[in-house]
XYZ file of C-alpha atoms in Angstrom:
329
model
C 40.553 42.494 135.007
C 43.232 45.180 134.352
C 41.861 47.513 130.803
C 43.567 49.803 128.503
C 41.870 52.632 126.635
C 43.891 54.604 123.818
C 42.397 57.314 122.797
C 45.201 60.074 121.261
C 43.164 63.089 120.538
C 41.321 65.412 119.800
C 40.308 67.266 122.934
C 36.513 66.851 121.568
C 37.590 62.713 120.726
C 38.740 62.404 124.366
C 36.050 63.749 126.343
C 33.472 62.019 123.979
C 35.647 58.556 124.731
C 34.972 59.082 129.178
C 31.459 57.801 129.567
C 32.246 54.326 127.857
C 35.019 54.184 131.338
C 31.566 55.474 133.465
C 30.556 52.543 131.555
C 32.484 49.431 131.865
C 33.243 50.055 135.335
C 29.521 49.534 136.471
C 29.010 46.702 134.440
C 32.466 45.536 135.871
C 32.800 45.496 139.434
C 36.533 46.000 140.426
C 37.570 46.655 136.265
C 41.125 49.487 136.211
C 41.408 51.615 133.797
C 44.247 53.105 132.238
C 44.187 55.836 129.299
C 46.602 56.581 127.214
C 46.096 60.041 126.455
C 48.383 63.210 123.973
C 51.034 64.739 126.670
C 48.677 67.886 126.884
C 44.792 66.610 127.432
C 46.376 64.224 130.251
C 45.369 66.826 132.931
C 42.105 66.663 131.601
C 42.259 62.759 131.513
C 43.053 62.653 135.221
C 39.634 64.327 136.174
C 37.136 61.757 134.882
C 36.468 59.051 137.424
C 37.690 55.577 136.974
C 41.131 56.437 135.094
C 44.436 54.580 137.899
C 46.836 56.034 135.503
C 47.168 58.421 132.774
C 49.876 57.094 129.778
C 50.819 60.349 128.259
C 51.740 60.382 124.652
C 53.745 62.789 122.966
C 54.259 62.279 118.790
C 53.091 65.678 118.396
C 56.328 66.764 119.973
C 58.178 63.801 118.947
C 57.484 64.258 114.817
C 59.048 67.762 115.829
C 62.841 66.163 116.758
C 62.119 62.428 115.748
C 66.095 62.512 116.207
C 66.617 64.530 119.269
C 67.757 63.018 122.479
C 64.880 64.378 124.432
C 62.342 62.717 122.016
C 64.717 59.131 122.086
C 64.918 59.343 126.075
C 60.671 60.247 126.253
C 59.833 57.927 123.957
C 61.969 54.788 126.004
C 59.848 56.316 129.452
C 56.447 55.904 127.306
C 57.650 52.288 126.424
C 58.272 51.283 129.368
C 55.558 52.578 130.609
C 52.675 51.600 128.314
C 54.881 47.818 128.902
C 54.733 48.024 132.488
C 51.789 46.381 132.729
C 49.326 43.292 130.963
C 46.573 43.647 130.380
C 43.377 41.962 129.985
C 41.765 44.136 127.025
C 43.106 46.874 125.234
C 40.519 49.019 123.548
C 41.482 50.685 120.939
C 38.971 53.848 120.755
C 40.710 56.357 118.013
C 40.517 53.924 115.013
C 43.863 55.013 113.179
C 47.671 53.528 112.692
C 49.375 55.268 116.014
C 46.331 54.483 117.853
C 46.726 50.505 115.937
C 50.256 51.046 116.841
C 50.161 52.653 120.167
C 47.518 49.256 121.003
C 50.010 46.947 119.312
C 52.983 47.635 121.875
C 50.893 47.270 124.750
C 51.488 44.117 127.332
C 48.335 41.792 127.275
C 47.587 39.354 130.203
C 47.057 35.510 129.231
C 44.233 35.295 127.079
C 44.032 39.129 126.602
C 42.768 40.695 123.164
C 43.187 43.770 121.437
C 39.975 45.166 120.673
C 39.078 48.027 117.702
C 36.873 49.111 115.201
C 36.107 46.927 111.962
C 34.790 50.060 110.331
C 34.252 53.621 109.914
C 31.815 55.425 110.517
C 30.312 58.811 109.629
C 32.707 62.226 109.442
C 35.202 59.990 111.771
C 38.327 59.107 110.458
C 39.352 55.387 110.480
C 42.695 53.594 108.846
C 42.487 50.289 108.096
C 46.015 48.811 110.029
C 43.151 49.462 113.087
C 41.481 46.563 112.309
C 44.178 44.669 110.934
C 46.279 45.182 113.819
C 43.947 44.258 116.709
C 42.610 40.709 117.721
C 39.298 41.676 117.216
C 37.821 43.894 115.118
C 34.175 44.821 115.735
C 31.572 46.740 113.378
C 29.732 49.602 114.210
C 26.093 51.499 113.022
C 27.759 53.683 110.125
C 25.179 56.629 111.731
C 26.645 56.695 115.229
C 27.231 60.164 117.803
C 30.404 60.348 118.816
C 30.043 58.655 121.977
C 27.740 56.031 121.360
C 30.412 55.179 119.481
C 33.012 54.494 121.758
C 30.679 53.322 124.650
C 28.845 50.425 121.810
C 32.578 49.936 120.530
C 33.193 48.905 125.049
C 30.082 47.040 125.151
C 30.708 44.909 122.762
C 34.001 44.606 123.609
C 33.663 43.347 127.323
C 30.831 41.466 126.889
C 27.762 44.290 128.580
C 24.269 45.675 127.883
C 25.081 49.792 127.966
C 23.262 50.870 130.452
C 20.329 54.621 129.256
C 22.211 56.581 131.904
C 24.772 58.914 130.523
C 27.452 59.923 132.777
C 31.228 61.492 131.339
C 33.125 61.129 134.946
C 34.748 64.297 135.094
C 35.118 66.263 137.625
C 36.673 69.417 138.798
C 38.579 71.492 141.857
C 35.713 72.051 143.917
C 37.462 74.877 145.174
C 36.733 76.284 141.687
C 32.648 76.709 141.747
C 31.678 80.019 142.639
C 30.859 81.032 145.858
C 27.531 82.124 147.225
C 26.971 85.726 146.192
C 28.915 86.014 143.469
C 28.222 87.038 140.560
C 28.040 84.273 138.326
C 29.889 84.212 134.992
C 28.985 82.376 131.767
C 31.599 81.685 130.021
C 31.788 82.186 125.542
C 33.919 79.150 123.841
C 34.852 81.958 121.135
C 37.629 80.238 119.805
C 37.953 76.634 117.742
C 40.407 74.739 114.918
C 38.107 76.303 112.245
C 37.519 78.996 111.380
C 34.171 77.826 109.454
C 33.000 76.535 112.996
C 33.565 80.460 114.279
C 30.376 82.759 115.042
C 31.172 85.735 113.763
C 32.406 88.398 116.015
C 29.565 90.826 116.290
C 26.800 88.379 117.273
C 29.251 87.721 120.435
C 28.890 91.346 121.098
C 25.119 91.642 120.961
C 25.610 88.159 122.904
C 27.238 89.401 125.318
C 25.641 93.145 125.731
C 21.910 90.450 126.748
C 23.725 88.471 129.086
C 25.394 91.638 130.823
C 22.359 93.200 130.930
C 20.622 90.059 132.411
C 23.519 90.474 135.290
C 26.107 87.914 134.719
C 29.446 88.241 134.037
C 31.967 87.014 130.846
C 34.347 84.351 130.676
C 37.035 84.535 127.630
C 39.173 81.516 127.078
C 41.509 81.409 124.873
C 44.011 78.929 122.943
C 46.265 81.249 120.469
C 46.923 84.509 119.999
C 44.158 84.534 117.326
C 41.488 83.963 120.407
C 43.725 86.724 123.054
C 43.067 89.361 120.548
C 39.340 88.860 120.129
C 39.038 88.094 123.464
C 40.451 91.400 124.024
C 38.570 93.031 121.391
C 35.023 91.658 123.346
C 36.137 92.724 126.367
C 37.138 96.568 125.435
C 34.001 96.689 123.555
C 31.523 95.747 126.236
C 33.484 96.986 129.314
C 33.961 95.641 132.634
C 31.555 93.189 133.350
C 34.295 91.464 130.857
C 37.176 88.909 132.225
C 39.465 87.852 129.587
C 41.320 84.277 131.248
C 44.442 83.822 131.410
C 45.763 80.667 128.655
C 45.636 77.697 131.245
C 46.801 74.088 130.755
C 43.516 71.851 130.761
C 43.258 71.298 134.439
C 42.872 74.675 135.579
C 41.060 75.587 132.429
C 38.471 73.085 133.492
C 37.971 73.808 137.409
C 37.348 77.363 135.982
C 35.060 75.977 133.571
C 32.751 74.395 136.443
C 32.901 77.854 138.292
C 30.442 78.945 135.723
C 26.993 79.425 135.608
C 27.213 78.382 131.692
C 28.444 78.249 129.251
C 27.682 79.698 125.403
C 30.447 78.236 122.702
C 30.980 77.189 118.852
C 31.127 72.988 118.090
C 34.948 72.865 119.768
C 36.624 70.432 122.116
C 36.087 73.138 125.381
C 32.874 73.032 124.855
C 32.189 69.132 124.848
C 34.146 70.482 128.203
C 31.275 72.226 129.434
C 28.743 68.907 127.887
C 31.067 67.179 130.023
C 30.785 68.890 133.171
C 26.704 69.291 132.962
C 27.040 72.797 133.006
C 24.255 74.831 130.984
C 25.184 75.197 127.721
C 25.188 75.996 124.218
C 26.644 74.965 121.733
C 26.603 76.682 118.084
C 26.769 74.643 114.761
C 27.433 76.611 111.096
C 26.976 73.577 109.734
C 24.147 70.253 110.395
C 26.760 68.232 112.909
C 25.391 68.213 116.063
C 23.875 64.477 115.547
C 27.397 62.806 115.758
C 28.869 65.251 118.117
C 26.454 67.433 120.187
C 25.252 67.354 123.131
C 22.977 64.154 123.388
C 19.222 64.348 124.839
C 18.684 62.987 128.650
C 17.445 60.106 129.263
C 14.754 61.547 131.826
C 13.319 65.778 132.458
C 15.152 69.086 130.837
C 17.689 69.558 128.895
C 20.790 71.053 130.223
C 22.994 71.051 127.359
C 21.159 72.409 123.696
C 22.476 72.563 119.922
C 21.220 75.187 117.300
C 22.483 75.174 113.995
C 21.595 77.629 110.905
C 23.724 78.148 107.745
C 25.787 80.327 107.348
C 25.325 80.485 111.189
C 22.669 80.781 113.217
C 21.302 84.062 114.648
C 22.016 85.680 117.963
C 18.115 85.457 119.018
C 18.139 81.931 117.802
C 21.820 81.236 120.433
C 19.391 83.377 123.179
C 16.469 81.755 123.027
C 18.445 77.732 123.357
C 20.404 80.021 126.112
C 16.911 81.022 128.225
C 15.642 77.845 127.462
C 18.550 75.301 129.391
C 19.608 78.537 131.800
C 16.370 78.786 133.272
C 16.117 82.535 133.486
């Protein structure tokens, strides 16, 4: 059975769709999965178990030069890749007009169908064409976690029972894992796409001091110039135990994260990558939205990931207590 997943963006949303791939592969032996995703996220999706082919979609870049020769050439390549395979099922996990149009452009095998959500779920974007352009629109419980939403849609579309076990299937280069004897690093995910999701910089400094005193090095990834400047300020204040990482693509960044002893971060795509890698992780929320995007509790055993929420922001003590719980320190 050939299945096409359409989940274009953003980083956290792409990560949240990965367990659905693991579910359907377990339920349907021999299932072959392709995935359409924004090109910048393709290196990450290539590290998802069971994805045969990643089809890069460059809409964000194409919008900057819609009439350019390069845009036209890239569009032709994309369309050829999208239509080069006939699919028994095309599943739009995005719920937007652009994803619905991508799903509609894919080729179906005889008897194949396109599936999409029939309704908006709380806190998520949704546009009506997603159900109009699908062959089958499936109504979901509105109050649902982002991971569960994708899992439920795939299970109901393809007719299998949702398994209890949760697997993301995200793997990293084994060479990225820290060697025995190395000082373990904790990555601090301090950057996010929205300023109101950030944690105060003095909090990061106090948390960093506690981690260094506890025997850890600190790793500071960054995604733009503002995050780089913040990382440099933190590193300058905390001294030689802090490493400011170079800017990396998502594939290499995933590999570097996998080698860390754990992650503490704000609500951002990289924090969700840490969850998918099953790292000890504390996720910091200034809003009560962890029910929708935060780490899900494990089916059994102690939690390796926790969310901490408070307004206007959680205290250092609250985050530190959660870290001690997930790290076993």
